[in-house]
């Protein structure tokens, strides 16, 4: 109810910022950044680069331009922090861009951008926390009956895969190298994202900050999910699948006009070649909300050990 009331009383997209973002060059640089991500992965896989639009007359771009429409922002919704943390948030993760570790799945790079929805300027110098399930629906760092493998792996609480933190750049953007997430019971496929307004790293490169200016989730179109699920290791996921139109968190967002779906580009002709996905959030960076982690990693030990303490929740 609180979430629905928030969405009814706040802007649900960044349309009002489009002119300012284009005039300041943010739109142009965002498109170039995402195209560069695709080309870097294509080169890594021995594929030809896609056309470099550096010399294009960006001022003449319109909605019919294929690169403008394919790589521009999704204009995502301005969401409330409340009720979105979920049961698998662990505080004290490492500042790192590659969060894959040894997890198998479709390679994916995600570009997450934050824009101040009141000033229409990028949110710079803030730390962004992401966490997600692996291909078979397991979150690292927690032992929970609803987690993908439940209590089957007692060492899972020490694992750190598919969790990480990055600092937004001058364009308000962060990039993570990961894999396409898998599904788990009662939820459609998603990635959690949180922006910390005042976080500072510990000497060992981890961050603990239980204050958020934004907490939300990014989602994927059902047709992409269906295509991914046919491929291993996703096809080995035995948990019940929840579709997008059945998800109890996603649907209220959509009903109120939100658009929390990433845009994406396939790196090659096959999904196995990888995906580049991006999303832009319009937020109120002055907002503060307390968040409660299910566990907190000890920041006074080397981050390689991954020791954590359990919180009472």
CSV table of C-alpha atoms in Angstrom, one decimal:
chain,number,residue,atom,x,y,z
A,1,UNK,CA,0.0,0.0,0.0
A,2,UNK,CA,2.8,2.5,1.0
A,3,UNK,CA,4.6,1.7,-2.3
A,4,UNK,CA,1.4,2.3,-4.4
A,5,UNK,CA,0.7,5.6,-2.6
A,6,UNK,CA,4.3,6.7,-3.3
A,7,UNK,CA,4.1,5.9,-7.0
A,8,UNK,CA,0.8,7.7,-7.3
A,9,UNK,CA,2.3,10.9,-5.9
A,10,UNK,CA,5.6,11.0,-7.6
A,11,UNK,CA,6.9,11.3,-11.2
A,12,UNK,CA,7.2,7.9,-12.9
A,13,UNK,CA,9.7,8.7,-15.6
A,14,UNK,CA,12.5,11.1,-16.7
A,15,UNK,CA,10.7,12.6,-19.7
A,16,UNK,CA,10.9,16.1,-18.1
A,17,UNK,CA,14.7,15.7,-18.0
A,18,UNK,CA,15.3,14.7,-21.6
A,19,UNK,CA,16.1,18.2,-22.9
A,20,UNK,CA,18.5,19.0,-20.1
A,21,UNK,CA,20.3,15.6,-20.4
A,22,UNK,CA,20.7,16.1,-24.1
A,23,UNK,CA,21.9,19.7,-23.8
A,24,UNK,CA,24.5,18.8,-21.2
A,25,UNK,CA,25.9,15.9,-23.3
A,26,UNK,CA,24.8,13.2,-20.9
A,27,UNK,CA,22.6,11.5,-23.4
A,28,UNK,CA,25.3,11.4,-26.1
A,29,UNK,CA,27.9,10.1,-23.7
A,30,UNK,CA,25.5,7.4,-22.3
A,31,UNK,CA,24.9,6.1,-25.9
A,32,UNK,CA,28.6,6.1,-26.6
A,33,UNK,CA,29.4,4.3,-23.3
A,34,UNK,CA,27.0,1.5,-24.0
A,35,UNK,CA,28.1,1.1,-27.6
A,36,UNK,CA,31.7,0.9,-26.3
A,37,UNK,CA,30.7,-1.8,-23.9
A,38,UNK,CA,29.2,-3.9,-26.8
A,39,UNK,CA,32.2,-3.4,-29.0
A,40,UNK,CA,34.7,-4.3,-26.2
A,41,UNK,CA,32.8,-7.6,-25.7
A,42,UNK,CA,32.6,-8.2,-29.4
A,43,UNK,CA,36.4,-7.8,-29.7
A,44,UNK,CA,36.9,-10.1,-26.8
A,45,UNK,CA,34.9,-12.8,-28.6
A,46,UNK,CA,36.6,-12.2,-31.9
A,47,UNK,CA,33.6,-10.5,-33.5
A,48,UNK,CA,33.6,-7.4,-35.7
A,49,UNK,CA,33.0,-4.0,-34.1
A,50,UNK,CA,29.7,-2.3,-34.7
A,51,UNK,CA,29.7,1.0,-36.4
A,52,UNK,CA,31.5,3.7,-34.4
A,53,UNK,CA,29.2,6.7,-34.2
A,54,UNK,CA,31.8,9.1,-32.8
A,55,UNK,CA,31.7,11.3,-35.9
A,56,UNK,CA,27.9,11.3,-36.2
A,57,UNK,CA,26.0,14.6,-35.9
A,58,UNK,CA,24.5,13.9,-32.6
A,59,UNK,CA,22.6,17.1,-32.6
A,60,UNK,CA,20.6,15.8,-35.6
A,61,UNK,CA,19.6,12.6,-33.9
A,62,UNK,CA,15.9,11.9,-33.7
A,63,UNK,CA,13.7,8.9,-32.6
A,64,UNK,CA,14.2,7.3,-36.0
A,65,UNK,CA,18.0,7.0,-35.5
A,66,UNK,CA,18.7,3.3,-34.8
A,67,UNK,CA,21.6,4.0,-32.4
A,68,UNK,CA,19.7,6.7,-30.6
A,69,UNK,CA,16.7,4.5,-30.0
A,70,UNK,CA,18.7,1.3,-29.2
A,71,UNK,CA,21.3,2.8,-26.8
A,72,UNK,CA,19.4,5.6,-25.1
A,73,UNK,CA,18.0,5.5,-21.6
A,74,UNK,CA,14.9,3.6,-20.7
A,75,UNK,CA,13.6,6.6,-18.7
A,76,UNK,CA,12.9,4.4,-15.7
A,77,UNK,CA,10.6,5.2,-12.8
A,78,UNK,CA,11.3,7.2,-9.7
A,79,UNK,CA,10.7,4.6,-7.0
A,80,UNK,CA,10.3,4.5,-3.2
A,81,UNK,CA,13.1,2.9,-1.2
A,82,UNK,CA,10.6,1.2,1.2
A,83,UNK,CA,9.7,-2.5,0.9
A,84,UNK,CA,12.3,-3.3,-1.7
A,85,UNK,CA,15.4,-4.6,0.1
A,86,UNK,CA,14.3,-8.2,0.2
A,87,UNK,CA,15.5,-11.1,2.4
A,88,UNK,CA,19.0,-11.5,0.8
A,89,UNK,CA,20.7,-8.1,1.3
A,90,UNK,CA,24.1,-8.5,2.9
A,91,UNK,CA,26.0,-5.4,4.1
A,92,UNK,CA,29.8,-5.2,3.8
A,93,UNK,CA,30.4,-6.3,0.2
A,94,UNK,CA,33.5,-5.4,-1.8
A,95,UNK,CA,34.0,-2.5,-4.1
A,96,UNK,CA,34.5,-4.3,-7.4
A,97,UNK,CA,33.1,-4.2,-10.9
A,98,UNK,CA,33.4,-7.9,-11.8
A,99,UNK,CA,31.1,-9.8,-9.5
A,100,UNK,CA,31.0,-13.1,-11.5
A,101,UNK,CA,33.7,-15.1,-9.7
A,102,UNK,CA,33.3,-18.7,-10.9
A,103,UNK,CA,29.6,-18.6,-11.7
A,104,UNK,CA,28.5,-20.0,-15.0
A,105,UNK,CA,25.9,-18.4,-17.2
A,106,UNK,CA,25.3,-16.0,-20.0
A,107,UNK,CA,27.9,-13.2,-19.6
A,108,UNK,CA,26.2,-9.8,-19.0
A,109,UNK,CA,27.5,-6.3,-18.5
A,110,UNK,CA,25.1,-3.9,-16.8
A,111,UNK,CA,25.3,-0.1,-17.0
A,112,UNK,CA,23.3,1.5,-14.2
A,113,UNK,CA,22.8,5.3,-14.2
A,114,UNK,CA,21.3,7.6,-11.6
A,115,UNK,CA,19.9,11.0,-12.4
A,116,UNK,CA,18.6,13.5,-9.9
A,117,UNK,CA,14.9,13.8,-10.9
A,118,UNK,CA,14.6,17.3,-9.5
A,119,UNK,CA,17.7,18.9,-11.0
A,120,UNK,CA,18.0,16.6,-14.0
A,121,UNK,CA,21.8,16.2,-13.3
A,122,UNK,CA,23.7,12.9,-12.9
A,123,UNK,CA,24.1,11.7,-9.3
A,124,UNK,CA,27.9,11.7,-9.0
A,125,UNK,CA,30.3,10.1,-6.5
A,126,UNK,CA,27.8,7.8,-4.7
A,127,UNK,CA,28.2,4.1,-4.1
A,128,UNK,CA,25.9,1.6,-5.8
A,129,UNK,CA,25.3,-1.9,-4.3
A,130,UNK,CA,24.0,-4.7,-6.5
A,131,UNK,CA,23.1,-8.3,-5.6
A,132,UNK,CA,21.5,-11.1,-7.6
A,133,UNK,CA,20.8,-14.9,-7.8
A,134,UNK,CA,23.0,-17.2,-9.8
A,135,UNK,CA,21.7,-19.3,-12.8
A,136,UNK,CA,19.9,-21.8,-10.5
A,137,UNK,CA,18.4,-19.2,-8.2
A,138,UNK,CA,21.0,-19.2,-5.4
A,139,UNK,CA,22.1,-16.0,-3.5
A,140,UNK,CA,25.6,-16.0,-2.0
A,141,UNK,CA,26.0,-15.0,1.6
A,142,UNK,CA,22.8,-16.4,3.0
A,143,UNK,CA,21.3,-19.6,4.2
A,144,UNK,CA,17.5,-19.6,3.9
A,145,UNK,CA,14.9,-22.2,3.2
A,146,UNK,CA,13.7,-20.1,0.3
A,147,UNK,CA,17.1,-19.6,-1.2
A,148,UNK,CA,17.9,-21.7,-4.3
A,149,UNK,CA,19.7,-24.4,-2.5
A,150,UNK,CA,18.1,-23.8,0.9
A,151,UNK,CA,20.3,-25.2,3.8
A,152,UNK,CA,22.1,-27.6,1.4
A,153,UNK,CA,25.3,-25.7,1.4
A,154,UNK,CA,26.3,-24.6,4.9
A,155,UNK,CA,29.3,-22.7,3.5
A,156,UNK,CA,27.1,-20.5,1.4
A,157,UNK,CA,27.1,-17.8,4.1
A,158,UNK,CA,30.8,-17.2,3.4
A,159,UNK,CA,30.4,-16.9,-0.4
A,160,UNK,CA,30.4,-13.5,-2.2
A,161,UNK,CA,29.5,-14.3,-5.8
A,162,UNK,CA,27.2,-11.9,-7.7
A,163,UNK,CA,27.5,-9.1,-5.1
A,164,UNK,CA,29.5,-5.9,-5.4
A,165,UNK,CA,29.6,-2.1,-5.1
A,166,UNK,CA,30.8,0.6,-7.5
A,167,UNK,CA,31.1,4.4,-7.3
A,168,UNK,CA,29.1,6.5,-9.8
A,169,UNK,CA,31.2,8.5,-12.3
A,170,UNK,CA,30.6,12.0,-13.6
A,171,UNK,CA,27.7,10.7,-15.7
A,172,UNK,CA,26.1,9.1,-12.6
A,173,UNK,CA,26.9,5.6,-14.0
A,174,UNK,CA,28.4,2.4,-12.7
A,175,UNK,CA,29.2,-0.8,-14.7
A,176,UNK,CA,29.2,-4.4,-13.5
A,177,UNK,CA,30.4,-7.6,-15.1
A,178,UNK,CA,28.1,-10.4,-14.1
A,179,UNK,CA,25.9,-13.2,-15.6
A,180,UNK,CA,22.2,-13.2,-16.5
A,181,UNK,CA,20.4,-14.1,-13.2
A,182,UNK,CA,18.3,-17.2,-12.6
A,183,UNK,CA,14.9,-17.4,-11.0
A,184,UNK,CA,13.8,-18.6,-7.6
A,185,UNK,CA,10.5,-19.4,-6.0
A,186,UNK,CA,7.8,-16.7,-5.9
A,187,UNK,CA,9.8,-14.1,-7.8
A,188,UNK,CA,10.4,-13.3,-11.4
A,189,UNK,CA,14.0,-12.7,-12.6
A,190,UNK,CA,15.5,-9.5,-11.3
A,191,UNK,CA,18.7,-7.8,-9.9
A,192,UNK,CA,18.6,-5.7,-6.7
A,193,UNK,CA,20.2,-2.2,-6.7
A,194,UNK,CA,20.8,0.3,-3.9
A,195,UNK,CA,22.3,3.7,-3.8
A,196,UNK,CA,24.1,4.7,-0.6
A,197,UNK,CA,24.2,8.4,-0.1
A,198,UNK,CA,27.1,8.7,2.4
A,199,UNK,CA,29.1,5.4,2.1
A,200,UNK,CA,32.9,5.3,2.5
A,201,UNK,CA,35.0,2.2,1.9
A,202,UNK,CA,36.9,0.5,4.7
A,203,UNK,CA,40.7,0.0,4.2
A,204,UNK,CA,40.1,-3.5,2.9
A,205,UNK,CA,37.8,-2.3,0.1
A,206,UNK,CA,34.4,-3.1,1.6
A,207,UNK,CA,31.5,-0.9,2.5
A,208,UNK,CA,28.9,-1.0,5.3
A,209,UNK,CA,26.1,1.6,5.0
A,210,UNK,CA,22.6,0.8,6.0
A,211,UNK,CA,21.2,4.1,4.8
A,212,UNK,CA,19.8,4.3,1.2
A,213,UNK,CA,18.7,7.1,-1.1
A,214,UNK,CA,17.3,4.5,-3.4
A,215,UNK,CA,16.5,0.8,-3.3
A,216,UNK,CA,14.9,-1.0,-6.2
A,217,UNK,CA,15.1,-3.9,-8.7
A,218,UNK,CA,15.7,-4.1,-12.4
A,219,UNK,CA,13.8,-6.5,-14.5
A,220,UNK,CA,14.0,-8.3,-17.9
A,221,UNK,CA,11.4,-8.7,-20.7
A,222,UNK,CA,9.7,-12.1,-20.6
A,223,UNK,CA,10.8,-13.1,-24.1
A,224,UNK,CA,14.4,-12.7,-23.1
A,225,UNK,CA,13.9,-14.7,-19.9
A,226,UNK,CA,12.2,-17.5,-21.9
A,227,UNK,CA,15.1,-17.6,-24.4
A,228,UNK,CA,17.7,-17.8,-21.6
A,229,UNK,CA,15.8,-20.5,-19.7
A,230,UNK,CA,16.3,-22.9,-22.6
A,231,UNK,CA,20.0,-22.8,-22.3
A,232,UNK,CA,22.3,-24.5,-19.7
A,233,UNK,CA,22.9,-24.0,-16.9
A,234,UNK,CA,19.5,-22.1,-16.6
A,235,UNK,CA,17.7,-25.2,-18.0
A,236,UNK,CA,18.9,-27.1,-14.9
A,237,UNK,CA,17.0,-24.7,-12.5
A,238,UNK,CA,14.3,-26.9,-10.9
A,239,UNK,CA,12.6,-24.1,-8.9
A,240,UNK,CA,9.1,-23.0,-9.9
A,241,UNK,CA,9.1,-20.2,-12.4
A,242,UNK,CA,7.2,-16.9,-11.7
A,243,UNK,CA,6.4,-14.9,-14.8
A,244,UNK,CA,6.7,-11.2,-15.0
A,245,UNK,CA,2.9,-10.8,-15.0
A,246,UNK,CA,2.6,-12.9,-11.9
A,247,UNK,CA,5.3,-11.0,-9.8
A,248,UNK,CA,3.8,-9.3,-6.7
A,249,UNK,CA,6.5,-6.5,-6.7
A,250,UNK,CA,6.8,-5.8,-10.4
A,251,UNK,CA,3.1,-5.6,-11.2
A,252,UNK,CA,2.3,-2.7,-8.9
A,253,UNK,CA,5.2,-0.7,-10.4
A,254,UNK,CA,3.8,-1.3,-13.9
A,255,UNK,CA,0.2,-0.6,-12.8
A,256,UNK,CA,1.4,2.9,-11.7
A,257,UNK,CA,3.2,3.6,-14.9
A,258,UNK,CA,6.7,2.6,-14.0
A,259,UNK,CA,9.2,1.1,-16.4
A,260,UNK,CA,11.8,-0.9,-14.4
A,261,UNK,CA,12.9,-3.1,-17.4
A,262,UNK,CA,16.4,-2.9,-18.7
A,263,UNK,CA,17.1,-2.2,-22.3
A,264,UNK,CA,19.7,-4.6,-23.8
A,265,UNK,CA,21.8,-5.4,-26.8
A,266,UNK,CA,23.0,-8.9,-27.7
A,267,UNK,CA,26.8,-8.9,-28.2
A,268,UNK,CA,26.6,-11.4,-31.0
A,269,UNK,CA,24.0,-13.5,-32.8
A,270,UNK,CA,23.8,-16.0,-29.9
A,271,UNK,CA,22.8,-15.3,-26.4
A,272,UNK,CA,25.9,-17.2,-25.3
A,273,UNK,CA,28.0,-14.4,-26.7
A,274,UNK,CA,26.7,-12.1,-24.0
A,275,UNK,CA,24.4,-9.3,-23.3
A,276,UNK,CA,24.9,-5.6,-22.5
A,277,UNK,CA,22.0,-4.2,-20.4
A,278,UNK,CA,21.4,-0.7,-19.1
A,279,UNK,CA,18.9,1.2,-17.0
A,280,UNK,CA,18.6,4.8,-15.8
A,281,UNK,CA,16.9,5.7,-12.5
A,282,UNK,CA,15.5,9.1,-11.7
A,283,UNK,CA,15.8,9.5,-7.9
A,284,UNK,CA,15.7,12.0,-5.1
A,285,UNK,CA,19.3,11.8,-3.8
A,286,UNK,CA,18.4,13.8,-0.7
A,287,UNK,CA,16.0,11.0,0.5
A,288,UNK,CA,17.2,8.8,3.3
A,289,UNK,CA,15.8,5.4,4.3
A,290,UNK,CA,17.2,2.9,6.8
A,291,UNK,CA,17.7,-0.6,5.4
A,292,UNK,CA,18.2,-3.8,7.4
A,293,UNK,CA,20.6,-6.5,6.1
A,294,UNK,CA,20.1,-10.1,6.8
A,295,UNK,CA,23.8,-10.3,7.5
A,296,UNK,CA,26.8,-8.1,7.8
A,297,UNK,CA,30.3,-9.1,6.7
A,298,UNK,CA,33.1,-8.3,9.1
A,299,UNK,CA,35.1,-5.4,7.6
A,300,UNK,CA,38.1,-5.8,10.0
A,301,UNK,CA,39.3,-9.0,8.2
A,302,UNK,CA,40.7,-9.5,4.7
A,303,UNK,CA,37.9,-9.5,2.2
A,304,UNK,CA,39.1,-12.8,0.7
A,305,UNK,CA,37.9,-14.6,3.8
A,306,UNK,CA,34.3,-13.5,3.4
A,307,UNK,CA,33.5,-13.9,7.1
A,308,UNK,CA,30.1,-12.6,8.1
A,309,UNK,CA,28.0,-12.2,11.2
A,310,UNK,CA,24.3,-13.0,11.2
A,311,UNK,CA,21.9,-10.2,12.1
A,312,UNK,CA,18.7,-10.9,14.1
A,313,UNK,CA,15.8,-10.2,11.8
